[in-house]
Amino acid sequence: MQAVRHVVCALSGGVDSAVAALLLRRRGYQVTGVFMKNWDSLDEHGVCTADKDCEDAYRVCQILDIPFHQVSYVKEYWNDVFSDFLNEYEKGRTPNPDIVCNKHIKFSCFFHYAVDNLGADAIATGHYARTSLEDEEVFEQKHVKKPEGLFRNRFEVRNAVKLLQAADSFKDQTFFLSQVSQDALRRTIFPLGGLTKEFVKKIAAENRLHHVLQKKESMGMCFIGKRNFEHFLLQAPRTDHPALYRDLLRTSRVHWIAEEPPAALVRDKMMECHFRFRHQMALVPCVLTLNQDGTVWVTAVQAVRALATGQFAVFYKGDECLGSGKILRLGPSAYTLQKGQRRAGMATESPSDSPEDGPGLSPLL
């Protein structure tokens, strides 16, 4: 008789992770719930929001009759996530700490704690995402040490696990998982990958999990809590000025999830795909050009609004999330290009006129 599989589920105190744990329990797995405390903060009433979330997570475990553990990654969060966040702002960039948090905290610190300390066969989270593996295939995965060097040897990692978009395209969270390691992903289950948000709420309501249903959704920066930080950043004046539009960017060395880098990109040095740099924005068709150092140039088919350095360009091919790279350089804006074309045209028409910033030229708006 096969031993019962042990799955350690990350619990945030919210409805998604609670239902994820419930579904794992229904599948007959031995489930353990773990709450991660990543930040010490007080709300406007002087209450530690992390403590309230921890209580809600503990109550979920009581209702489901599963063991509960709490771990603190405040130090790790500060060193690996928040310090990076501050450094990016000092450089005038617009960081995305949620992607970095998943990479360093949830799918590294928590992953190793679950496997090494709790003896987990797999971990699970409440993310809306899927992988190319069925549950039983997840349990068959073994630790694969990442080879040294710039690119992995394609023969050393066989049947790499793909990260796929969730069935609920509006709730899909692969954007935030685009830096997760192959080693962690091959041992991860996403119970909500095939469900809609409304159905998840229905499951919670039918299974005595009303206390997590009443909570507001956490949107964005995990250390800030229930505040939509991305929405806040985008409250500059809504304008369609051409200075806000660009069609070219360069990333840092890209983290490729399944294939490093994709075979087509290696073979042709160029590859068509889609990208986004904000969660839930429409995917933008683009062409990637591979550089020798693993960075890529991204040329969008049409100019996109509000690109900013420090954000992550996340790449997709069909329903597969290929990976992501941090935006380090931007090409000229549409305004700059229009200005250059206008000046070039005027110079061609009137070669004897005064220089471009002379009094004969009116300012371009």
CSV table of C-alpha atoms in Angstrom, one decimal:
chain,number,residue,atom,x,y,z
A,1,MET,CA,0.0,0.0,0.0
A,2,GLN,CA,1.3,3.4,-1.0
A,3,ALA,CA,2.2,5.8,1.8
A,4,VAL,CA,0.0,8.9,2.2
A,5,ARG,CA,1.6,11.9,0.4
A,6,HIS,CA,2.5,14.8,2.6
A,7,VAL,CA,1.7,18.3,1.2
A,8,VAL,CA,2.7,21.4,3.1
A,9,CYS,CA,0.4,24.3,2.1
A,10,ALA,CA,1.2,28.0,2.6
A,11,LEU,CA,-1.6,29.7,4.4
A,12,SER,CA,-2.0,33.5,4.2
A,13,GLY,CA,-5.2,33.8,6.2
A,14,GLY,CA,-7.1,34.5,3.0
A,15,VAL,CA,-9.8,32.5,1.1
A,16,ASP,CA,-7.6,31.3,-1.7
A,17,SER,CA,-5.0,29.5,0.4
A,18,ALA,CA,-7.7,28.2,2.7
A,19,VAL,CA,-9.6,26.5,-0.1
A,20,ALA,CA,-6.3,25.2,-1.5
A,21,ALA,CA,-5.7,23.4,1.8
A,22,LEU,CA,-9.3,22.1,1.8
A,23,LEU,CA,-9.0,20.7,-1.7
A,24,LEU,CA,-5.7,18.9,-0.9
A,25,ARG,CA,-7.4,17.4,2.2
A,26,ARG,CA,-10.2,16.1,0.0
A,27,ARG,CA,-7.7,14.5,-2.3
A,28,GLY,CA,-6.6,12.3,0.6
A,29,TYR,CA,-3.2,13.9,1.2
A,30,GLN,CA,-1.7,14.5,4.6
A,31,VAL,CA,-1.8,18.3,4.8
A,32,THR,CA,0.1,20.7,7.0
A,33,GLY,CA,-0.6,24.4,7.0
A,34,VAL,CA,2.2,27.0,7.4
A,35,PHE,CA,1.8,30.7,8.0
A,36,MET,CA,4.7,32.9,7.0
A,37,LYS,CA,5.3,36.2,8.8
A,38,ASN,CA,7.3,38.4,6.5
A,39,TRP,CA,6.8,41.8,8.0
A,40,ASP,CA,6.2,43.5,11.3
A,41,SER,CA,3.7,46.3,10.8
A,42,LEU,CA,0.8,48.0,12.5
A,43,ASP,CA,-2.3,49.3,10.8
A,44,GLU,CA,-4.0,52.7,11.4
A,45,HIS,CA,-5.5,51.3,14.6
A,46,GLY,CA,-2.2,50.0,16.0
A,47,VAL,CA,-3.0,46.4,15.3
A,48,CYS,CA,-0.4,44.0,13.8
A,49,THR,CA,-2.1,42.8,10.6
A,50,ALA,CA,0.2,39.8,10.4
A,51,ASP,CA,-1.0,38.6,13.8
A,52,LYS,CA,-4.7,38.8,12.6
A,53,ASP,CA,-3.8,36.9,9.4
A,54,CYS,CA,-2.0,34.3,11.5
A,55,GLU,CA,-5.1,33.8,13.7
A,56,ASP,CA,-7.2,33.4,10.6
A,57,ALA,CA,-4.8,30.8,9.2
A,58,TYR,CA,-4.7,28.9,12.5
A,59,ARG,CA,-8.5,28.8,12.5
A,60,VAL,CA,-8.5,27.4,9.0
A,61,CYS,CA,-6.3,24.5,10.2
A,62,GLN,CA,-8.6,23.9,13.1
A,63,ILE,CA,-11.6,23.7,10.8
A,64,LEU,CA,-9.8,21.4,8.4
A,65,ASP,CA,-8.3,19.4,11.3
A,66,ILE,CA,-4.7,19.7,10.0
A,67,PRO,CA,-1.4,20.6,11.8
A,68,PHE,CA,-0.5,24.3,11.9
A,69,HIS,CA,3.0,25.9,11.9
A,70,GLN,CA,4.2,29.5,11.9
A,71,VAL,CA,7.5,30.6,10.6
A,72,SER,CA,9.1,34.1,10.5
A,73,TYR,CA,11.0,35.3,7.5
A,74,VAL,CA,11.1,39.0,8.6
A,75,LYS,CA,15.0,39.0,8.4
A,76,GLU,CA,15.1,37.2,5.0
A,77,TYR,CA,12.3,39.5,3.7
A,78,TRP,CA,14.3,42.6,4.7
A,79,ASN,CA,17.5,41.3,3.2
A,80,ASP,CA,16.3,39.8,0.0
A,81,VAL,CA,13.1,41.7,-0.9
A,82,PHE,CA,12.7,45.0,0.9
A,83,SER,CA,16.4,46.1,0.6
A,84,ASP,CA,16.1,45.4,-3.1
A,85,PHE,CA,12.9,47.4,-3.2
A,86,LEU,CA,14.6,50.4,-1.6
A,87,ASN,CA,17.7,50.2,-3.8
A,88,GLU,CA,15.5,50.1,-6.9
A,89,TYR,CA,13.7,53.3,-5.8
A,90,GLU,CA,17.0,55.0,-5.0
A,91,LYS,CA,18.0,54.3,-8.6
A,92,GLY,CA,14.7,55.9,-9.8
A,93,ARG,CA,13.2,52.5,-10.8
A,94,THR,CA,9.8,51.0,-10.2
A,95,PRO,CA,10.3,47.7,-8.5
A,96,ASN,CA,7.8,44.8,-8.1
A,97,PRO,CA,8.4,43.2,-4.7
A,98,ASP,CA,5.8,40.5,-5.1
A,99,ILE,CA,7.8,38.8,-7.9
A,100,VAL,CA,10.9,39.0,-5.7
A,101,CYS,CA,9.1,37.8,-2.6
A,102,ASN,CA,7.8,34.7,-4.4
A,103,LYS,CA,11.3,33.9,-5.7
A,104,HIS,CA,13.2,34.3,-2.4
A,105,ILE,CA,10.7,33.7,0.4
A,106,LYS,CA,7.8,31.5,-0.7
A,107,PHE,CA,9.5,29.3,-3.2
A,108,SER,CA,12.9,29.2,-1.6
A,109,CYS,CA,12.8,29.8,2.2
A,110,PHE,CA,9.3,28.2,2.7
A,111,PHE,CA,10.0,25.5,0.1
A,112,HIS,CA,13.2,24.3,1.8
A,113,TYR,CA,11.5,24.5,5.3
A,114,ALA,CA,8.6,22.4,4.1
A,115,VAL,CA,10.9,19.8,2.4
A,116,ASP,CA,13.8,19.7,4.9
A,117,ASN,CA,12.1,20.4,8.2
A,118,LEU,CA,8.6,19.1,7.7
A,119,GLY,CA,9.4,16.2,5.3
A,120,ALA,CA,7.0,17.4,2.6
A,121,ASP,CA,6.6,15.4,-0.6
A,122,ALA,CA,5.3,18.6,-2.2
A,123,ILE,CA,4.3,22.2,-1.4
A,124,ALA,CA,1.1,24.0,-2.4
A,125,THR,CA,-0.1,27.6,-2.5
A,126,GLY,CA,-3.3,29.4,-3.3
A,127,HIS,CA,-2.0,31.0,-6.5
A,128,TYR,CA,-4.1,30.9,-9.6
A,129,ALA,CA,-1.7,29.0,-11.8
A,130,ARG,CA,-1.0,25.6,-13.3
A,131,THR,CA,2.0,23.5,-14.2
A,132,SER,CA,2.5,20.8,-16.8
A,133,LEU,CA,2.5,18.1,-14.1
A,134,GLU,CA,-0.3,16.0,-12.6
A,135,ASP,CA,-0.2,15.6,-8.9
A,136,GLU,CA,1.3,12.1,-9.0
A,137,GLU,CA,4.1,13.4,-11.3
A,138,VAL,CA,4.9,16.1,-8.8
A,139,PHE,CA,5.5,13.5,-6.1
A,140,GLU,CA,7.9,11.6,-8.4
A,141,GLN,CA,10.1,14.6,-8.8
A,142,LYS,CA,13.6,14.6,-7.2
A,143,HIS,CA,15.9,17.4,-6.4
A,144,VAL,CA,17.9,18.4,-9.5
A,145,LYS,CA,21.0,20.6,-8.9
A,146,LYS,CA,21.1,23.4,-11.3
A,147,PRO,CA,24.2,23.1,-13.5
A,148,GLU,CA,26.8,25.8,-13.4
A,149,GLY,CA,27.3,28.2,-16.3
A,150,LEU,CA,25.2,30.7,-18.2
A,151,PHE,CA,22.9,28.3,-19.9
A,152,ARG,CA,21.7,24.9,-18.7
A,153,ASN,CA,22.8,21.8,-20.6
A,154,ARG,CA,19.5,20.7,-22.2
A,155,PHE,CA,20.3,17.0,-21.5
A,156,GLU,CA,20.8,17.5,-17.8
A,157,VAL,CA,17.3,18.6,-17.0
A,158,ARG,CA,14.8,16.3,-18.7
A,159,ASN,CA,11.1,16.9,-19.0
A,160,ALA,CA,11.3,20.4,-17.5
A,161,VAL,CA,8.1,21.6,-15.8
A,162,LYS,CA,6.2,24.3,-17.5
A,163,LEU,CA,4.4,27.1,-15.7
A,164,LEU,CA,0.9,27.5,-17.3
A,165,GLN,CA,-1.7,30.2,-17.0
A,166,ALA,CA,-4.8,29.5,-14.8
A,167,ALA,CA,-8.2,28.7,-16.2
A,168,ASP,CA,-9.5,32.0,-14.8
A,169,SER,CA,-7.6,34.4,-17.0
A,170,PHE,CA,-8.6,37.4,-15.0
A,171,LYS,CA,-7.2,35.9,-11.8
A,172,ASP,CA,-4.1,34.3,-13.4
A,173,GLN,CA,-1.1,34.9,-11.2
A,174,THR,CA,1.7,33.5,-13.3
A,175,PHE,CA,3.0,37.0,-13.6
A,176,PHE,CA,4.0,36.9,-9.9
A,177,LEU,CA,5.6,33.4,-10.3
A,178,SER,CA,7.8,34.2,-13.3
A,179,GLN,CA,11.0,34.1,-11.3
A,180,VAL,CA,10.3,30.8,-9.5
A,181,SER,CA,13.0,28.2,-9.8
A,182,GLN,CA,12.5,24.9,-11.7
A,183,ASP,CA,13.5,23.0,-8.6
A,184,ALA,CA,10.7,24.5,-6.5
A,185,LEU,CA,8.1,24.4,-9.4
A,186,ARG,CA,8.5,20.7,-10.0
A,187,ARG,CA,7.6,20.0,-6.4
A,188,THR,CA,4.6,22.5,-6.3
A,189,ILE,CA,0.8,21.9,-6.6
A,190,PHE,CA,-1.6,24.7,-7.4
A,191,PRO,CA,-5.0,23.4,-6.4
A,192,LEU,CA,-6.8,26.5,-7.7
A,193,GLY,CA,-5.3,26.4,-11.2
A,194,GLY,CA,-8.5,25.1,-12.8
A,195,LEU,CA,-11.0,27.1,-10.8
A,196,THR,CA,-12.7,30.5,-11.0
A,197,LYS,CA,-12.6,32.9,-8.1
A,198,GLU,CA,-16.4,32.7,-7.7
A,199,PHE,CA,-16.3,28.9,-7.4
A,200,VAL,CA,-13.5,29.2,-4.8
A,201,LYS,CA,-15.7,31.5,-2.8
A,202,LYS,CA,-18.6,29.1,-3.1
A,203,ILE,CA,-16.4,26.2,-1.8
A,204,ALA,CA,-15.4,28.3,1.2
A,205,ALA,CA,-19.0,29.2,2.0
A,206,GLU,CA,-20.1,25.6,1.9
A,207,ASN,CA,-17.3,24.4,4.2
A,208,ARG,CA,-17.4,26.7,7.3
A,209,LEU,CA,-14.7,29.0,6.0
A,210,HIS,CA,-16.8,32.2,6.3
A,211,HIS,CA,-14.2,34.0,8.4
A,212,VAL,CA,-11.8,34.2,5.4
A,213,LEU,CA,-14.6,35.1,3.0
A,214,GLN,CA,-15.3,38.3,4.9
A,215,LYS,CA,-11.7,39.6,4.5
A,216,LYS,CA,-10.8,42.1,1.8
A,217,GLU,CA,-8.4,40.8,-0.9
A,218,SER,CA,-4.7,41.4,-0.6
A,219,MET,CA,-3.5,43.3,-3.7
A,220,GLY,CA,0.1,43.9,-4.2
A,221,MET,CA,3.0,44.4,-1.9
A,222,CYS,CA,2.9,41.7,0.8
A,223,PHE,CA,4.6,43.8,3.4
A,224,ILE,CA,2.2,46.7,3.0
A,225,GLY,CA,-0.9,44.4,3.3
A,226,LYS,CA,-4.3,45.3,2.0
A,227,ARG,CA,-3.2,48.2,-0.2
A,228,ASN,CA,-3.2,48.2,-4.0
A,229,PHE,CA,0.3,49.6,-4.4
A,230,GLU,CA,0.4,49.2,-8.2
A,231,HIS,CA,-2.8,51.2,-8.5
A,232,PHE,CA,-1.3,53.9,-6.3
A,233,LEU,CA,1.8,54.1,-8.5
A,234,LEU,CA,-0.2,54.6,-11.6
A,235,GLN,CA,-2.2,57.6,-10.3
A,236,ALA,CA,-0.2,60.1,-12.4
A,237,PRO,CA,-2.5,62.2,-14.7
A,238,ARG,CA,-4.2,59.9,-17.2
A,239,THR,CA,-2.8,61.1,-20.5
A,240,ASP,CA,-1.9,59.7,-23.9
A,241,HIS,CA,1.1,61.9,-24.5
A,242,PRO,CA,3.5,60.2,-26.9
A,243,ALA,CA,6.3,60.7,-24.4
A,244,LEU,CA,4.7,57.9,-22.3
A,245,TYR,CA,4.9,55.3,-25.2
A,246,ARG,CA,7.8,53.1,-26.1
A,247,ASP,CA,8.3,50.0,-28.2
A,248,LEU,CA,11.8,48.9,-27.1
A,249,LEU,CA,13.4,47.8,-23.9
A,250,ARG,CA,16.3,45.7,-22.6
A,251,THR,CA,16.1,43.4,-19.7
A,252,SER,CA,18.6,41.9,-17.2
A,253,ARG,CA,19.6,38.3,-17.7
A,254,VAL,CA,16.2,36.5,-18.1
A,255,HIS,CA,15.1,33.8,-15.7
A,256,TRP,CA,13.7,31.1,-18.0
A,257,ILE,CA,11.4,28.7,-16.2
A,258,ALA,CA,11.4,25.5,-18.3
A,259,GLU,CA,14.0,25.9,-21.0
A,260,GLU,CA,17.1,28.2,-20.5
A,261,PRO,CA,16.8,29.8,-22.9
A,262,PRO,CA,14.1,28.5,-25.3
A,263,ALA,CA,15.5,26.4,-28.2
A,264,ALA,CA,14.0,28.7,-30.9
A,265,LEU,CA,15.6,31.7,-29.3
A,266,VAL,CA,19.0,30.0,-29.2
A,267,ARG,CA,18.7,28.7,-32.8
A,268,ASP,CA,17.5,31.9,-34.4
A,269,LYS,CA,18.7,34.6,-31.9
A,270,MET,CA,15.2,36.0,-32.2
A,271,MET,CA,11.7,34.7,-31.2
A,272,GLU,CA,8.1,35.9,-31.4
A,273,CYS,CA,6.1,35.8,-28.2
A,274,HIS,CA,4.0,38.1,-25.9
A,275,PHE,CA,4.9,40.0,-22.8
A,276,ARG,CA,3.3,42.1,-20.0
A,277,PHE,CA,4.9,44.3,-17.4
A,278,ARG,CA,1.9,44.7,-15.1
A,279,HIS,CA,-0.4,42.0,-13.7
A,280,GLN,CA,-3.7,41.7,-15.7
A,281,MET,CA,-2.6,44.0,-18.5
A,282,ALA,CA,-3.3,42.7,-22.0
A,283,LEU,CA,-0.5,40.7,-23.4
A,284,VAL,CA,1.6,42.6,-26.0
A,285,PRO,CA,3.0,40.8,-29.1
A,286,CYS,CA,6.8,41.2,-29.3
A,287,VAL,CA,10.0,40.0,-30.7
A,288,LEU,CA,12.9,38.9,-28.4
A,289,THR,CA,16.5,39.3,-29.5
A,290,LEU,CA,19.0,37.3,-27.4
A,291,ASN,CA,22.3,38.8,-26.3
A,292,GLN,CA,25.4,36.8,-25.4
A,293,ASP,CA,25.1,37.6,-21.7
A,294,GLY,CA,21.6,36.2,-21.4
A,295,THR,CA,19.8,39.6,-21.5
A,296,VAL,CA,17.3,40.3,-24.2
A,297,TRP,CA,16.0,43.2,-26.3
A,298,VAL,CA,12.2,43.3,-26.4
A,299,THR,CA,10.7,45.0,-29.4
A,300,ALA,CA,6.9,45.4,-29.1
A,301,VAL,CA,4.8,45.2,-32.2
A,302,GLN,CA,3.2,48.5,-31.1
A,303,ALA,CA,4.3,51.1,-28.6
A,304,VAL,CA,3.1,50.5,-25.1
A,305,ARG,CA,2.3,53.0,-22.3
A,306,ALA,CA,4.1,53.6,-19.0
A,307,LEU,CA,7.1,51.2,-19.3
A,308,ALA,CA,9.5,51.8,-16.5
A,309,THR,CA,12.9,50.5,-15.5
A,310,GLY,CA,12.8,48.2,-12.5
A,311,GLN,CA,9.6,46.5,-13.6
A,312,PHE,CA,9.7,42.9,-14.8
A,313,ALA,CA,8.9,42.0,-18.4
A,314,VAL,CA,7.2,38.6,-18.2
A,315,PHE,CA,7.1,36.5,-21.4
A,316,TYR,CA,4.4,34.2,-22.6
A,317,LYS,CA,4.0,31.7,-25.5
A,318,GLY,CA,0.5,30.5,-25.8
A,319,ASP,CA,-0.7,29.7,-22.2
A,320,GLU,CA,2.9,29.1,-21.0
A,321,CYS,CA,4.7,31.6,-18.9
A,322,LEU,CA,8.3,31.4,-20.2
A,323,GLY,CA,10.0,33.5,-17.5
A,324,SER,CA,10.9,37.1,-16.9
A,325,GLY,CA,13.7,39.7,-16.8
A,326,LYS,CA,13.9,43.0,-15.0
A,327,ILE,CA,13.7,46.1,-17.3
A,328,LEU,CA,17.0,47.9,-17.2
A,329,ARG,CA,17.0,50.1,-20.3
A,330,LEU,CA,14.3,51.8,-22.4
A,331,GLY,CA,14.3,52.7,-26.0
A,332,PRO,CA,13.3,56.3,-27.1
A,333,SER,CA,9.8,57.4,-26.6
A,334,ALA,CA,7.3,57.9,-29.4
A,335,TYR,CA,7.6,61.6,-28.7
A,336,THR,CA,11.4,61.6,-29.2
A,337,LEU,CA,11.1,59.6,-32.4
A,338,GLN,CA,8.4,61.9,-33.7
A,339,LYS,CA,10.5,64.9,-32.8
A,340,GLY,CA,13.5,63.4,-34.6
A,341,GLN,CA,11.5,62.6,-37.7
A,342,ARG,CA,10.0,66.1,-37.7
A,343,ARG,CA,13.4,67.7,-37.4
A,344,ALA,CA,14.9,65.4,-40.1
A,345,GLY,CA,12.0,66.3,-42.4
A,346,MET,CA,12.5,70.0,-41.8
A,347,ALA,CA,16.2,69.8,-42.4
A,348,THR,CA,15.6,68.0,-45.7
A,349,GLU,CA,13.1,70.6,-46.8
A,350,SER,CA,15.2,73.7,-45.7
A,351,PRO,CA,18.9,72.7,-45.7
A,352,SER,CA,19.9,76.4,-45.5
A,353,ASP,CA,17.8,77.3,-42.5
A,354,SER,CA,19.2,77.9,-39.0
A,355,PRO,CA,20.1,75.0,-36.6
A,356,GLU,CA,17.3,73.0,-35.1
A,357,ASP,CA,17.2,75.0,-31.8
A,358,GLY,CA,17.4,78.3,-33.6
A,359,PRO,CA,14.7,80.9,-33.4
A,360,GLY,CA,13.2,79.8,-36.7
A,361,LEU,CA,11.7,76.6,-35.2
A,362,SER,CA,8.6,76.6,-33.0
A,363,PRO,CA,8.6,74.3,-30.0
A,364,LEU,CA,7.2,70.8,-30.6
A,365,LEU,CA,4.3,69.8,-28.3
